[in-house]
Amino acid sequence: MAIYQAPVRDAQFVLHEVLRVQDASNVEGYEDLTDDMTTAILGEAGKIASEVLLPINETGDKQGCTLENGVVRTPDGYKEAYQAQCEGGWPGIDLPEEYGGQGMPYLINAVVGEFASSAAMAFSMYQGLTHGAIKAIEGFGSEEQKNIYLPKMVSGAWTGTMNLTEPHCGTDLGLLRSKAEPNGDGSFKISGQKIFISSGEHDMSENIVHLVLAKIPGGPEGVKGISLFVVPKFIPNDDGSLGNRNTLACGKLEEKMGIHGNSTCVMNYDEATGWLIGEEHKGLRAMFLMMNEARLLVGMQGLSQASIAYQNAVEYAKDRLQGRALDGDKFPDQKADPLMVHPDIRRMLMDAKSFVEGGRAFYYWASILIDEEGKHSDEKAREEAGLLIALLTPVVKGFLTDKGFETAVNMQQVFGGHGYTEDWSQSQYVRDARIAMIYEGANGVQALDLIGRKLPQKGGAGMQTFFGMVKDFCKENGEHEDMAEFCDPLKEASKELQEAVMWFMQHGMKDPNEAAAGSTDFLHLFGYTAIGYMWAKMAKTAQDALAGNADDPAFYEAKLKTARYFMERVMPMTATHLARIKAGGASMMALDAESF
Amino acid sequence: MAIYQAPVRDAQFVLHEVLRVQDASNVEGYEDLTDDMTTAILGEAGKIASEVLLPINETGDKQGCTLENGVVRTPDGYKEAYQAQCEGGWPGIDLPEEYGGQGMPYLINAVVGEFASSAAMAFSMYQGLTHGAIKAIEGFGSEEQKNIYLPKMVSGAWTGTMNLTEPHCGTDLGLLRSKAEPNGDGSFKISGQKIFISSGEHDMSENIVHLVLAKIPGGPEGVKGISLFVVPKFIPNDDGSLGNRNTLACGKLEEKMGIHGNSTCVMNYDEATGWLIGEEHKGLRAMFLMMNEARLLVGMQGLSQASIAYQNAVEYAKDRLQGRALDGDKFPDQKADPLMVHPDIRRMLMDAKSFVEGGRAFYYWASILIDEEGKHSDEKAREEAGLLIALLTPVVKGFLTDKGFETAVNMQQVFGGHGYTEDWSQSQYVRDARIAMIYEGANGVQALDLIGRKLPQKGGAGMQTFFGMVKDFCKENGEHEDMAEFCDPLKEASKELQEAVMWFMQHGMKDPNEAAAGSTDFLHLFGYTAIGYMWAKMAKTAQDALAGNADDPAFYEAKLKTARYFMERVMPMTATHLARIKAGGASMMALDAESF
């Protein structure tokens, strides 16, 4: 019953008109990103999303995964859909050609990933996590490890997982108990229990490559003594064929609020054979490489659920006849007007539209920064992009998932009572989107990472870059009468964001709780400003296109109207966030634990 | 695993110290509300909530209801719990003694109802809706009808339902198709399909009394031709015993996101025998009597889920060791500090605590207004209370459910990944709370009711009463140095609320969409102001108690600290809502339907 049309036109607008990827010839691979090329890829990816992935999304939710005698079965249709994706070469689209990938920019994977996640979030996680595991092995594994694992993982024949959490520790990895004892032959015996392992066991791939954090006895205490191991389900022979079954197993599938189609496993490692990835005790570095990518991916998941929820709510609001427009019947020949005529329905739809389109631009921009960090020809540009994306990553993750969930909830609201039933998919989008605020570092942890680690990095260089970009844009365009309505609120928000940074500098030094108390508000203030920046850019692009007699003026008019809505209705949140930040931590920390 | 301790001390604080119900001797029944009396009742109600209702809450969620051959079975333990409630006389606590009730104030039912709903929301709905049906029959039924139905319903032996929604219409009752044809003997043949009928069919009571909206052929078009009928599952004989099974049946149970323990039925009426309640074509009046009460009840449901979610999150935040306090280890002898030390965890808990306690005071105040409207000795006071509660009802419903849901989501967040599993109950609180934003008039409909109907009532008399109360309070107390920190933000919010009213008056006359565009923001602005008023009152009470050397200063200190947090951190939202209201409707209504 649910619909999904990949927003190819919107994506193309952002890529080619707003962010002008085709002009970024100094980033390796971007020279191929012509409009024709992306039209072909995104069109095909959109088709798969609608025709192959969407149909299994509801089944996945209703059936969930099952565990029987150690075997996890995915829902009906998952295997076939996964095979179709592998045959199309999608898992390797941005991965190195030497391992069988297509070597395209990360950006393309990001856009294609958004479509897939909108259509079937739980399903697309199997491949999404594999992608991160590949990056960790590629970045830190030995040549031998790369040759054994990467070709199989890039093709999708083998999938990957990441094993951090244990029953008593998630965020606080210093408490980790899993052990890795050297076998003397270069391998280790891995023992311990890991929980919340997404895609930990399933029936879609020949092998599953677990990346596991564990401690080598005798190493340093806490997080400084954590190493990363590759622990395959089946131990590969030298020729790449599958050897012995490793002594690891899924002990339980978690029963969850959503993403039922993804197998969330308790994984038990019982002296399983594993091999060190990178250096001893330096496991967190490799894990963070995976984590950073995963955080962008999760931010995208929030966006993706908002996107599909929005599309379905729009359809419903056009179809469902209920009540009359306040300013006179719109369809006097019908018994009632469609929901769409009611201001409060529009409020929810416009909130959603302006978030989804603005958030998409933000996410694509962040993905370009990943490519620039890795593949820009200029070292200084690489460094600058690296600092900026490090800063923006927690914002992408935290803001797009908080707002993505909120949007899904509002889109469910458009359906009234029908949205609460499981006959429609709006409940699933809400339940699926909910996890994105939690995993890969709960959003509160993102906020702390943002203000405690990313903001002060290199003397605040990333933040300065961001402020500089906004300033330059406003300087260049804000004087135009037509752009003032977009640049003025953006400037205001940017000023507030600067004020917040100053406040943290003045107060956070003396008492870290003062800064931490405002961390989530800061993340949101940053998110609104970043998306406001995107909307100002999109408005400018739309104005230029209209001035140049674009073929489809309605498309650009809609962008302008949506930008206007965002500035008028959404941006006012920034002042509240600033006020809260400046309230400091005293009232937040005042209560004794017993008084709660 | 979940805990629930009815907040008896907090309730008593609001009832006796803040709102001083024992002094309201001009309201019938309030003369009995001594501290001793309420302590006994609330203590007992709290005990039942923890010991009888809480244990069936999770079972209810996991098992849900089942429909087989027309018979709906409730989850394990429901029948026994319902019987225990009836034996204790709880269903009739505030109902007329002549029908077997205990004749206490509505307020007591409200407080007791909150405890029950916190412990088991889906379960408590069976009784909650019966209460509303009783009010409709009491208000509009004939003497004969009252004598037949009320004693059985007051005792709980029979339950009640309310049947409005049809597949093609919920909010827009003018589209109703259900028919009522006169049989000639005073009875009618009721035919049609009703959906989303809570407690429509189940196995806990001997009989189910359906109140059904239907149209008598030949009557006026639209909402002016709707009549209300009582359509019992079993037709009562004159002696009150059960006669023939009526020709009505549950055709389907809805599969829902939450409140699985409540049977949400598709009800098919196939020439079922029914009797008119009140006058022909005047069914909406009686239905609104039920609806208004139900709206307060639903507002309370939002609050109730926030309350239990908060209690469990506090326990988890005290128990779960993860990470270290930013300002130095709090428990150096443990491997980590409890979550409670982290500012962002406290932010969520303080948001929740300040909402739950402030929202509770607001809800109790609203319930007192119901009693004043019905039972105040002075006619003018009755009228004033009636206008004020009419105005506040959509705010209680919309604000407490929006914020109650948001609070439940935040409390789930405190649990990290564990909160997303169904091993803990946080997911259930979120899923259960979600419906409260939708049913009994979706919150957007509440907002429209507020600005379109309630605000202008009697020239804005209700609104003026509210402003007057806030002004008087601030005048009386704001000059005290100690109270300025509470009165200043309250005055500011009240000023903004007035500004919003003025804005609507200026712009809404010309174009109703201009006002409707800001309706939800207005409802929220009002909600914050109302709860801000409650917190200012609570702060004053706490200060007085501390000045008077109260026995438990820690309790009052905590109230002051929480009030301070609410003023500093929560009240800044009002400015954003005002800014949105003043943005008007142009950008919201600008887009063509095809451009979404």
PDB file of C-alpha atoms in Angstrom, chain A residues 391 394-395 444-457 500-501 504 508 511-523 526 581, chain B residues 326 343:
ATOM      1  CA  LEU A 391      32.747  18.809  13.136  1.00  0.00           C
ATOM      2  CA  PRO A 394      27.744  14.605  15.042  1.00  0.00           C
ATOM      3  CA  VAL A 395      25.389  17.280  13.707  1.00  0.00           C
ATOM      4  CA  GLY A 444      23.498  12.976  23.703  1.00  0.00           C
ATOM      5  CA  VAL A 445      26.893  11.397  23.072  1.00  0.00           C
ATOM      6  CA  GLN A 446      27.019  13.073  19.670  1.00  0.00           C
ATOM      7  CA  ALA A 447      26.346  16.410  21.318  1.00  0.00           C
ATOM      8  CA  LEU A 448      29.153  15.847  23.807  1.00  0.00           C
ATOM      9  CA  ASP A 449      31.485  14.778  21.010  1.00  0.00           C
ATOM     10  CA  LEU A 450      30.557  17.960  19.173  1.00  0.00           C
ATOM     11  CA  ILE A 451      31.280  20.429  21.928  1.00  0.00           C
ATOM     12  CA  GLY A 452      33.987  18.510  23.789  1.00  0.00           C
ATOM     13  CA  ARG A 453      36.059  17.119  20.965  1.00  0.00           C
ATOM     14  CA  LYS A 454      35.133  18.490  17.565  1.00  0.00           C
ATOM     15  CA  LEU A 455      34.538  22.132  18.360  1.00  0.00           C
ATOM     16  CA  PRO A 456      37.956  22.783  19.934  1.00  0.00           C
ATOM     17  CA  GLN A 457      39.834  20.705  17.318  1.00  0.00           C
ATOM     18  CA  ALA A 500      26.946  30.013  21.842  1.00  0.00           C
ATOM     19  CA  VAL A 501      30.546  29.165  20.986  1.00  0.00           C
ATOM     20  CA  PHE A 504      31.067  27.806  25.944  1.00  0.00           C
ATOM     21  CA  GLY A 508      33.024  25.652  29.797  1.00  0.00           C
ATOM     22  CA  ASP A 511      33.173  24.020  34.647  1.00  0.00           C
ATOM     23  CA  PRO A 512      32.708  21.424  31.922  1.00  0.00           C
ATOM     24  CA  ASN A 513      29.154  20.788  33.102  1.00  0.00           C
ATOM     25  CA  GLU A 514      28.236  24.323  32.058  1.00  0.00           C
ATOM     26  CA  ALA A 515      29.092  23.517  28.463  1.00  0.00           C
ATOM     27  CA  ALA A 516      27.764  19.965  28.517  1.00  0.00           C
ATOM     28  CA  ALA A 517      24.438  21.253  29.828  1.00  0.00           C
ATOM     29  CA  GLY A 518      23.997  23.102  26.542  1.00  0.00           C
ATOM     30  CA  SER A 519      25.436  20.445  24.262  1.00  0.00           C
ATOM     31  CA  THR A 520      22.218  19.111  22.779  1.00  0.00           C
ATOM     32  CA  ASP A 521      20.858  22.620  22.310  1.00  0.00           C
ATOM     33  CA  PHE A 522      24.096  23.537  20.575  1.00  0.00           C
ATOM     34  CA  LEU A 523      23.837  20.542  18.256  1.00  0.00           C
ATOM     35  CA  PHE A 526      24.024  24.109  14.618  1.00  0.00           C
ATOM     36  CA  ILE A 581      22.507  27.293  26.374  1.00  0.00           C
TER      37      ILE A 581
ATOM     38  CA  LEU B 326      32.940  15.553  33.711  1.00  0.00           C
ATOM     39  CA  PRO B 343      24.368  16.711  32.230  1.00  0.00           C
TER      40      PRO B 343
END
